[in-house]
Amino acid sequence: MQNSIATFIPGAHTLPSSLREFITEKSVIVRSPGRINLIGEHTDYNGGFVLPAAINKAVYMVMNERVDNGIHLHAIDLHENYITSVTDLQESVESSWPNYVLGVVDQFLKAGAVLKGFDMAFTADIPIGAGLSSSAAVECATAKALNEMFGVGFDTLTMVRLSQKAENEYVGVQCGIMDQFASMFGKKNHVIKLDCRSLEYDYEPFNMNGIKIVLFDTGVKHSLGSSEYNVRRQQCEKGVALIQQHLSEVRSLRDATPAMLDQYVLTEDVHVYIRCRYVVEEIQRLLAACVDLEANDMEAFGKKMYETHFGLSKLYEVSCDELDYLVEHVQHNPHVLGARMMGGGFGGCTINLVEEEAVNQLIEETATAYRNAMKLDLKAYVVSIEDGTSVLK
Ligand code: GLA
């Protein structure tokens, strides 16, 4: 079996072996990565900037066309199946994973794509619930595979938007565009400076000379996550609405200044003010961090990551004890240039920029400290920046 696959898939040896039994000569095979974000958190849905990158952890998906309209899904790692059909798409109630796939099918159909039935199997080495956007990776893999298999012809940005909409409408999280954009548009050794308002973007080289990106996985995912995420969005929208009563040209927090917040929001709602204050500062901080990056001043860049963490924890209030502990623990370590919680919050990972020679020791002693303090095992991932979603075959 292995030999025959190798004859029609270049690089077949790099595919997870669990996929092999699903591959035929006509299969479409897609790799779609998870993401990190260096700085610019909770700014995407406020029309601000983000600085994400795709990583070396990914979803691998095999899709085969069927003769009927059935949709037969198989999650290899969970040993679970789900069956529905293109003509009568039924969302899954028992497990959530099929909905990331079906949400994209639904969006494709609504956007006018002509689809037929298919079998799909996937596996992933992106840890679930760790804030590395495994869900966006499944959505983007689905979009890319459908596009390829049925010759739909959507461009990459359209697929990004449909994947985001799938998450908004099918899964019910009002996420911004960062995760899906990073998964699709990632470029090896580069971060993406994305303007989430215009969707213009630049690739900035990320110089990893002597530095490693280390993720510390708290191992927790507090259930508050998605509901509080949507609450933050509403608070930001309220802040904009308060400013708009005086300055109609302000369309999002991207247009707001600290002075506007002081004048029009503080007096009305302190809570909303504090949330908006974080976002406005973070958008400015990201722009300043990009200047650091261009100057290759990673120390200054790292300092801003700590500032972001402080803002997320104390002003935006999307951190948790485990995340705060991990950041505080490394903060005075001279080998750690910067650290902060990453992604939506309430669990998941911290991202750390660490001097290469200190990585192993840092992981070891942080794991011990974390176990003592939180009674939890710490997982650590040393990640590299890789290309975005691609069709392998
Ligand atoms: C989640 C969302 C993103 C973004 C981040 C916070 O990952 O999916 O759109 O808002 O949180 O920066």
CSV table of C-alpha atoms and ligand atoms in Angstrom, one decimal:
chain,number,residue,atom,x,y,z
A,1,MET,CA,0.0,0.0,0.0
A,2,GLN,CA,2.7,2.4,1.1
A,3,ASN,CA,4.6,2.0,-2.2
A,4,SER,CA,1.7,2.5,-4.5
A,5,ILE,CA,0.8,5.7,-2.7
A,6,ALA,CA,4.3,7.0,-2.9
A,7,THR,CA,4.1,6.6,-6.7
A,8,PHE,CA,1.3,9.2,-7.0
A,9,ILE,CA,1.9,11.6,-4.1
A,10,PRO,CA,5.2,13.4,-4.1
A,11,GLY,CA,6.4,13.6,-0.5
A,12,ALA,CA,3.9,10.9,0.6
A,13,HIS,CA,6.3,9.9,3.4
A,14,THR,CA,5.6,13.1,5.2
A,15,LEU,CA,1.8,12.3,5.4
A,16,PRO,CA,0.5,10.9,8.7
A,17,SER,CA,0.3,7.2,8.1
A,18,SER,CA,-3.2,7.0,9.5
A,19,LEU,CA,-4.4,8.8,6.3
A,20,ARG,CA,-3.1,6.2,3.9
A,21,GLU,CA,-6.0,3.8,3.9
A,22,PHE,CA,-8.3,6.6,2.7
A,23,ILE,CA,-6.2,7.6,-0.3
A,24,THR,CA,-7.0,6.6,-3.8
A,25,GLU,CA,-5.6,7.8,-7.1
A,26,LYS,CA,-8.4,10.4,-7.4
A,27,SER,CA,-8.2,11.7,-3.8
A,28,VAL,CA,-7.6,15.3,-3.0
A,29,ILE,CA,-5.3,15.7,-0.1
A,30,VAL,CA,-4.9,19.0,1.8
A,31,ARG,CA,-2.7,20.3,4.6
A,32,SER,CA,-4.0,23.2,6.6
A,33,PRO,CA,-2.0,24.6,9.5
A,34,GLY,CA,-2.8,26.1,12.9
A,35,ARG,CA,-1.6,29.6,13.7
A,36,ILE,CA,0.3,31.7,16.2
A,37,ASN,CA,-0.1,35.4,16.7
A,38,LEU,CA,2.9,37.5,17.7
A,39,ILE,CA,1.0,40.6,18.7
A,40,GLY,CA,-2.3,42.3,18.0
A,41,GLU,CA,-4.9,40.3,20.0
A,42,HIS,CA,-8.6,41.0,19.9
A,43,THR,CA,-7.9,43.7,17.3
A,44,ASP,CA,-9.2,41.8,14.2
A,45,TYR,CA,-12.9,42.4,14.8
A,46,ASN,CA,-12.1,46.0,15.7
A,47,GLY,CA,-10.7,46.8,12.2
A,48,GLY,CA,-7.2,46.8,13.6
A,49,PHE,CA,-4.0,44.9,12.7
A,50,VAL,CA,-2.8,41.5,13.6
A,51,LEU,CA,0.6,39.7,13.2
A,52,PRO,CA,-0.1,36.0,12.9
A,53,ALA,CA,1.8,33.2,11.2
A,54,ALA,CA,1.0,29.6,10.2
A,55,ILE,CA,2.9,26.9,12.0
A,56,ASN,CA,4.2,23.4,11.7
A,57,LYS,CA,1.2,21.8,13.2
A,58,ALA,CA,-1.6,21.0,10.8
A,59,VAL,CA,-4.8,19.3,9.8
A,60,TYR,CA,-4.4,16.7,7.0
A,61,MET,CA,-7.5,15.9,5.1
A,62,VAL,CA,-8.3,13.4,2.4
A,63,MET,CA,-11.4,13.9,0.2
A,64,ASN,CA,-12.9,11.4,-2.3
A,65,GLU,CA,-15.9,12.1,-4.5
A,66,ARG,CA,-18.9,9.9,-4.1
A,67,VAL,CA,-21.4,8.8,-6.8
A,68,ASP,CA,-24.4,10.0,-4.7
A,69,ASN,CA,-25.0,13.1,-2.6
A,70,GLY,CA,-23.9,11.7,0.7
A,71,ILE,CA,-21.4,13.4,2.9
A,72,HIS,CA,-19.5,10.8,5.0
A,73,LEU,CA,-17.1,12.3,7.5
A,74,HIS,CA,-14.5,10.5,9.5
A,75,ALA,CA,-12.4,12.0,12.3
A,76,ILE,CA,-9.5,9.6,12.5
A,77,ASP,CA,-8.1,10.7,15.8
A,78,LEU,CA,-11.5,10.5,17.5
A,79,HIS,CA,-12.7,7.3,15.8
A,80,GLU,CA,-16.0,9.0,15.0
A,81,ASN,CA,-18.1,9.2,11.9
A,82,TYR,CA,-20.9,11.5,10.8
A,83,ILE,CA,-23.2,11.1,7.8
A,84,THR,CA,-25.4,13.7,6.1
A,85,SER,CA,-26.0,14.8,2.5
A,86,VAL,CA,-25.4,17.8,0.3
A,87,THR,CA,-29.1,18.0,-0.5
A,88,ASP,CA,-30.2,17.9,3.1
A,89,LEU,CA,-27.4,19.2,5.2
A,90,GLN,CA,-28.0,18.3,8.9
A,91,GLU,CA,-25.8,19.8,11.5
A,92,SER,CA,-24.4,17.5,14.2
A,93,VAL,CA,-25.8,17.8,17.7
A,94,GLU,CA,-23.7,15.2,19.5
A,95,SER,CA,-20.2,16.2,18.4
A,96,SER,CA,-19.1,19.6,17.3
A,97,TRP,CA,-16.3,18.7,14.9
A,98,PRO,CA,-18.6,17.8,11.9
A,99,ASN,CA,-20.0,21.3,12.1
A,100,TYR,CA,-16.7,22.9,11.2
A,101,VAL,CA,-16.8,20.9,7.9
A,102,LEU,CA,-20.5,21.3,7.3
A,103,GLY,CA,-20.4,25.0,8.0
A,104,VAL,CA,-18.1,25.4,5.1
A,105,VAL,CA,-20.2,23.1,2.9
A,106,ASP,CA,-23.2,25.3,3.8
A,107,GLN,CA,-21.3,28.5,2.9
A,108,PHE,CA,-20.1,27.1,-0.3
A,109,LEU,CA,-23.6,26.2,-1.3
A,110,LYS,CA,-25.0,29.6,-0.3
A,111,ALA,CA,-22.2,31.2,-2.4
A,112,GLY,CA,-23.4,29.3,-5.4
A,113,ALA,CA,-20.9,26.4,-5.6
A,114,VAL,CA,-22.2,23.2,-7.2
A,115,LEU,CA,-21.1,20.3,-4.9
A,116,LYS,CA,-21.7,16.6,-5.0
A,117,GLY,CA,-21.3,14.0,-2.3
A,118,PHE,CA,-18.0,13.1,-0.8
A,119,ASP,CA,-16.1,11.0,1.7
A,120,MET,CA,-13.7,12.9,3.9
A,121,ALA,CA,-11.2,11.7,6.6
A,122,PHE,CA,-8.9,13.9,8.6
A,123,THR,CA,-6.3,13.8,11.3
A,124,ALA,CA,-4.4,16.6,13.0
A,125,ASP,CA,-1.4,17.2,15.1
A,126,ILE,CA,-2.7,20.6,16.3
A,127,PRO,CA,-3.7,20.3,19.9
A,128,ILE,CA,-7.4,20.8,20.3
A,129,GLY,CA,-8.5,23.7,22.6
A,130,ALA,CA,-5.0,25.0,22.9
A,131,GLY,CA,-5.8,28.3,21.1
A,132,LEU,CA,-3.9,27.3,18.0
A,133,SER,CA,-7.0,27.5,15.8
A,134,SER,CA,-7.5,23.9,15.0
A,135,SER,CA,-11.0,24.8,14.1
A,136,ALA,CA,-9.9,27.3,11.5
A,137,ALA,CA,-7.5,24.7,10.1
A,138,VAL,CA,-10.4,22.2,9.6
A,139,GLU,CA,-12.5,24.9,8.0
A,140,CYS,CA,-9.7,26.0,5.7
A,141,ALA,CA,-8.8,22.5,4.8
A,142,THR,CA,-12.4,21.8,3.9
A,143,ALA,CA,-12.7,24.9,1.8
A,144,LYS,CA,-9.5,24.1,-0.1
A,145,ALA,CA,-10.5,20.5,-0.7
A,146,LEU,CA,-14.0,21.3,-1.9
A,147,ASN,CA,-12.6,24.0,-4.2
A,148,GLU,CA,-10.2,21.6,-5.7
A,149,MET,CA,-12.4,18.5,-5.9
A,150,PHE,CA,-15.4,20.2,-7.5
A,151,GLY,CA,-13.5,22.8,-9.5
A,152,VAL,CA,-15.4,25.6,-7.7
A,153,GLY,CA,-12.9,28.3,-8.6
A,154,PHE,CA,-13.1,30.5,-5.4
A,155,ASP,CA,-10.0,32.6,-4.8
A,156,THR,CA,-8.1,32.3,-1.5
A,157,LEU,CA,-9.7,35.4,0.1
A,158,THR,CA,-13.2,34.1,-0.7
A,159,MET,CA,-12.4,30.8,0.9
A,160,VAL,CA,-11.1,32.7,4.0
A,161,ARG,CA,-14.3,34.7,4.3
A,162,LEU,CA,-16.5,31.6,3.8
A,163,SER,CA,-14.5,29.7,6.5
A,164,GLN,CA,-14.9,32.6,8.9
A,165,LYS,CA,-18.6,32.8,8.2
A,166,ALA,CA,-18.9,29.1,8.8
A,167,GLU,CA,-17.6,29.6,12.3
A,168,ASN,CA,-19.8,32.6,12.9
A,169,GLU,CA,-23.0,31.1,11.6
A,170,TYR,CA,-22.6,27.3,12.2
A,171,VAL,CA,-20.5,27.2,15.3
A,172,GLY,CA,-21.8,30.5,16.8
A,173,VAL,CA,-18.5,32.2,17.7
A,174,GLN,CA,-18.4,35.7,16.3
A,175,CYS,CA,-14.7,35.4,15.6
A,176,GLY,CA,-12.7,37.8,13.4
A,177,ILE,CA,-10.8,36.9,10.3
A,178,MET,CA,-7.3,36.4,11.7
A,179,ASP,CA,-7.3,32.6,12.2
A,180,GLN,CA,-8.6,31.6,8.9
A,181,PHE,CA,-6.5,34.3,7.1
A,182,ALA,CA,-3.3,33.0,8.8
A,183,SER,CA,-4.1,29.4,8.1
A,184,MET,CA,-4.7,30.1,4.4
A,185,PHE,CA,-2.1,32.8,3.7
A,186,GLY,CA,0.7,31.7,5.9
A,187,LYS,CA,4.3,31.9,4.5
A,188,LYS,CA,7.3,30.1,5.7
A,189,ASN,CA,9.5,32.2,8.0
A,190,HIS,CA,7.3,35.2,7.7
A,191,VAL,CA,4.6,36.8,9.8
A,192,ILE,CA,1.6,38.4,8.1
A,193,LYS,CA,0.9,42.0,8.9
A,194,LEU,CA,-2.8,42.1,8.2
A,195,ASP,CA,-4.9,45.1,8.1
A,196,CYS,CA,-8.2,43.6,9.2
A,197,ARG,CA,-10.2,46.5,7.8
A,198,SER,CA,-8.9,46.7,4.2
A,199,LEU,CA,-7.6,43.1,4.3
A,200,GLU,CA,-4.3,44.4,2.7
A,201,TYR,CA,-1.4,42.5,4.0
A,202,ASP,CA,2.4,42.3,3.9
A,203,TYR,CA,4.7,39.5,4.7
A,204,GLU,CA,7.4,40.6,7.3
A,205,PRO,CA,10.4,38.3,7.6
A,206,PHE,CA,10.6,36.9,11.1
A,207,ASN,CA,14.2,36.5,12.0
A,208,MET,CA,14.6,33.4,14.1
A,209,ASN,CA,18.3,33.6,14.4
A,210,GLY,CA,19.1,32.5,17.9
A,211,ILE,CA,15.4,32.7,18.9
A,212,LYS,CA,12.8,30.0,19.3
A,213,ILE,CA,9.0,30.4,19.6
A,214,VAL,CA,7.9,28.3,22.5
A,215,LEU,CA,4.3,27.8,23.3
A,216,PHE,CA,3.3,26.8,26.8
A,217,ASP,CA,-0.1,25.0,26.9
A,218,THR,CA,-1.9,25.6,30.1
A,219,GLY,CA,-4.0,22.5,29.4
A,220,VAL,CA,-7.1,24.4,30.4
A,221,LYS,CA,-10.0,25.8,28.4
A,222,HIS,CA,-12.4,27.6,30.6
A,223,SER,CA,-16.0,27.3,29.4
A,224,LEU,CA,-16.4,31.1,29.6
A,225,GLY,CA,-14.4,31.3,26.4
A,226,SER,CA,-16.9,31.7,23.6
A,227,SER,CA,-19.6,33.5,25.5
A,228,GLU,CA,-17.2,36.1,26.9
A,229,TYR,CA,-15.6,36.5,23.4
A,230,ASN,CA,-19.0,37.6,22.1
A,231,VAL,CA,-19.5,39.9,25.1
A,232,ARG,CA,-16.2,41.6,24.4
A,233,ARG,CA,-17.3,42.2,20.8
A,234,GLN,CA,-20.5,43.8,22.0
A,235,GLN,CA,-18.6,46.0,24.5
A,236,CYS,CA,-16.3,47.3,21.7
A,237,GLU,CA,-19.3,48.0,19.5
A,238,LYS,CA,-20.9,49.9,22.3
A,239,GLY,CA,-17.8,52.0,22.7
A,240,VAL,CA,-17.9,52.8,19.0
A,241,ALA,CA,-21.6,53.7,19.2
A,242,LEU,CA,-20.9,56.1,22.1
A,243,ILE,CA,-18.2,57.9,20.1
A,244,GLN,CA,-20.3,57.9,17.0
A,245,GLN,CA,-23.0,60.0,18.7
A,246,HIS,CA,-20.4,62.8,18.5
A,247,LEU,CA,-18.1,61.8,15.7
A,248,SER,CA,-20.1,60.0,13.0
A,249,GLU,CA,-16.9,59.3,11.0
A,250,VAL,CA,-15.6,56.8,13.6
A,251,ARG,CA,-16.5,53.4,12.2
A,252,SER,CA,-14.6,51.1,14.5
A,253,LEU,CA,-12.1,51.3,17.3
A,254,ARG,CA,-9.4,51.5,14.6
A,255,ASP,CA,-10.5,55.1,14.2
A,256,ALA,CA,-10.7,55.9,17.9
A,257,THR,CA,-8.0,57.7,19.9
A,258,PRO,CA,-7.5,57.6,23.7
A,259,ALA,CA,-8.7,61.2,23.8
A,260,MET,CA,-12.0,60.2,22.2
A,261,LEU,CA,-12.4,57.4,24.7
A,262,ASP,CA,-11.8,59.8,27.6
A,263,GLN,CA,-14.2,62.3,26.3
A,264,TYR,CA,-17.1,60.2,25.1
A,265,VAL,CA,-16.9,56.7,26.6
A,266,LEU,CA,-15.4,57.1,30.1
A,267,THR,CA,-18.3,59.4,31.2
A,268,GLU,CA,-20.9,56.9,30.0
A,269,ASP,CA,-19.6,53.4,30.9
A,270,VAL,CA,-16.3,52.7,32.7
A,271,HIS,CA,-16.4,49.1,31.9
A,272,VAL,CA,-16.7,49.6,28.2
A,273,TYR,CA,-14.1,52.3,28.4
A,274,ILE,CA,-11.5,49.9,29.9
A,275,ARG,CA,-12.1,47.3,27.2
A,276,CYS,CA,-11.9,49.9,24.4
A,277,ARG,CA,-8.8,51.4,26.0
A,278,TYR,CA,-7.0,48.1,25.7
A,279,VAL,CA,-8.0,47.7,22.0
A,280,VAL,CA,-6.9,51.2,21.0
A,281,GLU,CA,-3.6,50.8,22.8
A,282,GLU,CA,-3.0,47.4,21.3
A,283,ILE,CA,-3.6,48.6,17.7
A,284,GLN,CA,-0.9,51.3,18.3
A,285,ARG,CA,1.4,48.8,20.1
A,286,LEU,CA,1.3,46.5,17.1
A,287,LEU,CA,2.3,49.2,14.7
A,288,ALA,CA,5.2,50.1,17.0
A,289,ALA,CA,6.2,46.4,17.3
A,290,CYS,CA,6.4,46.2,13.5
A,291,VAL,CA,9.0,49.0,13.6
A,292,ASP,CA,10.9,47.0,16.2
A,293,LEU,CA,10.7,44.0,13.9
A,294,GLU,CA,12.1,45.9,10.9
A,295,ALA,CA,14.9,47.2,13.1
A,296,ASN,CA,15.5,43.6,14.3
A,297,ASP,CA,15.1,44.9,17.8
A,298,MET,CA,13.6,41.7,19.3
A,299,GLU,CA,14.1,43.0,22.9
A,300,ALA,CA,11.9,45.9,22.3
A,301,PHE,CA,9.4,43.7,20.4
A,302,GLY,CA,9.4,41.2,23.4
A,303,LYS,CA,8.7,44.0,25.8
A,304,LYS,CA,5.6,44.9,23.9
A,305,MET,CA,4.4,41.3,24.2
A,306,TYR,CA,4.5,41.7,28.0
A,307,GLU,CA,2.5,44.9,27.7
A,308,THR,CA,-0.1,43.2,25.6
A,309,HIS,CA,-0.4,40.5,28.2
A,310,PHE,CA,-0.9,43.0,30.9
A,311,GLY,CA,-3.6,44.7,28.9
A,312,LEU,CA,-5.4,41.4,28.1
A,313,SER,CA,-5.2,40.3,31.7
A,314,LYS,CA,-6.0,43.5,33.6
A,315,LEU,CA,-8.0,45.6,31.1
A,316,TYR,CA,-9.6,43.3,28.6
A,317,GLU,CA,-9.9,40.5,31.3
A,318,VAL,CA,-9.7,37.5,29.0
A,319,SER,CA,-6.8,35.8,30.8
A,320,CYS,CA,-7.0,33.3,33.6
A,321,ASP,CA,-4.8,32.3,36.6
A,322,GLU,CA,-2.9,29.6,34.6
A,323,LEU,CA,-2.0,32.0,31.8
A,324,ASP,CA,-1.0,34.7,34.2
A,325,TYR,CA,1.1,32.3,36.1
A,326,LEU,CA,3.0,31.2,33.0
A,327,VAL,CA,3.7,34.8,31.9
A,328,GLU,CA,4.7,36.0,35.4
A,329,HIS,CA,7.0,33.0,35.8
A,330,VAL,CA,9.1,33.8,32.8
A,331,GLN,CA,8.9,37.6,33.0
A,332,HIS,CA,12.2,38.1,34.8
A,333,ASN,CA,14.1,35.4,33.0
A,334,PRO,CA,16.8,37.2,30.9
A,335,HIS,CA,16.6,34.4,28.2
A,336,VAL,CA,12.9,35.2,27.5
A,337,LEU,CA,12.5,38.2,25.4
A,338,GLY,CA,8.7,38.4,25.5
A,339,ALA,CA,5.7,36.4,26.6
A,340,ARG,CA,2.0,36.8,26.6
A,341,MET,CA,-1.3,34.8,26.4
A,342,MET,CA,-2.3,34.2,22.8
A,343,GLY,CA,-5.6,34.0,21.0
A,344,GLY,CA,-9.1,34.4,22.5
A,345,GLY,CA,-8.1,33.7,26.0
A,346,PHE,CA,-9.5,31.9,29.1
A,347,GLY,CA,-7.0,29.1,28.6
A,348,GLY,CA,-4.9,27.8,25.7
A,349,CYS,CA,-1.3,28.8,25.3
A,350,THR,CA,1.2,31.5,26.1
A,351,ILE,CA,3.6,32.5,23.3
A,352,ASN,CA,7.3,33.0,24.4
A,353,LEU,CA,10.3,34.3,22.5
A,354,VAL,CA,13.2,32.4,24.0
A,355,GLU,CA,16.9,32.4,23.3
A,356,GLU,CA,17.7,29.2,21.6
A,357,GLU,CA,20.3,27.8,24.1
A,358,ALA,CA,17.9,28.4,27.0
A,359,VAL,CA,14.9,26.6,25.6
A,360,ASN,CA,15.3,23.1,27.1
A,361,GLN,CA,16.1,24.3,30.6
A,362,LEU,CA,13.2,26.8,30.5
A,363,ILE,CA,10.7,24.1,29.5
A,364,GLU,CA,11.9,21.8,32.2
A,365,GLU,CA,11.9,24.3,35.0
A,366,THR,CA,8.6,26.0,33.9
A,367,ALA,CA,6.9,22.5,33.8
A,368,THR,CA,8.1,21.8,37.4
A,369,ALA,CA,7.0,25.2,38.7
A,370,TYR,CA,3.6,24.9,36.9
A,371,ARG,CA,3.0,21.5,38.4
A,372,ASN,CA,3.7,22.7,41.8
A,373,ALA,CA,1.7,25.9,41.6
A,374,MET,CA,-1.3,24.7,39.5
A,375,LYS,CA,-1.2,20.9,39.9
A,376,LEU,CA,-1.3,20.6,36.2
A,377,ASP,CA,1.0,19.1,33.6
A,378,LEU,CA,2.5,21.6,31.2
A,379,LYS,CA,2.9,20.8,27.5
A,380,ALA,CA,5.4,22.8,25.5
A,381,TYR,CA,5.6,23.2,21.8
A,382,VAL,CA,8.6,24.7,20.0
A,383,VAL,CA,7.1,25.8,16.7
A,384,SER,CA,8.3,27.0,13.4
A,385,ILE,CA,6.6,29.2,10.9
A,386,GLU,CA,5.5,27.4,7.8
A,387,ASP,CA,3.4,27.9,4.6
A,388,GLY,CA,-0.4,28.1,4.7
A,389,THR,CA,-3.0,25.8,3.4
A,390,SER,CA,-2.0,23.8,0.4
A,391,VAL,CA,-3.2,21.0,-1.8
A,392,LEU,CA,-0.7,18.2,-1.5
A,393,LYS,CA,-2.4,16.2,-4.2
B,1,GLA,C1,-9.8,34.1,18.4
B,1,GLA,C2,-10.6,34.5,17.2
B,1,GLA,C3,-9.8,35.5,16.4
B,1,GLA,C4,-9.3,36.6,17.2
B,1,GLA,C5,-8.6,36.1,18.5
B,1,GLA,C6,-8.2,37.2,19.4
B,1,GLA,O1,-8.7,33.3,18.0
B,1,GLA,O2,-10.9,33.4,16.4
B,1,GLA,O3,-10.6,36.0,15.3
B,1,GLA,O4,-10.2,37.6,17.6
B,1,GLA,O5,-9.4,35.2,19.2
B,1,GLA,O6,-7.2,38.0,18.9
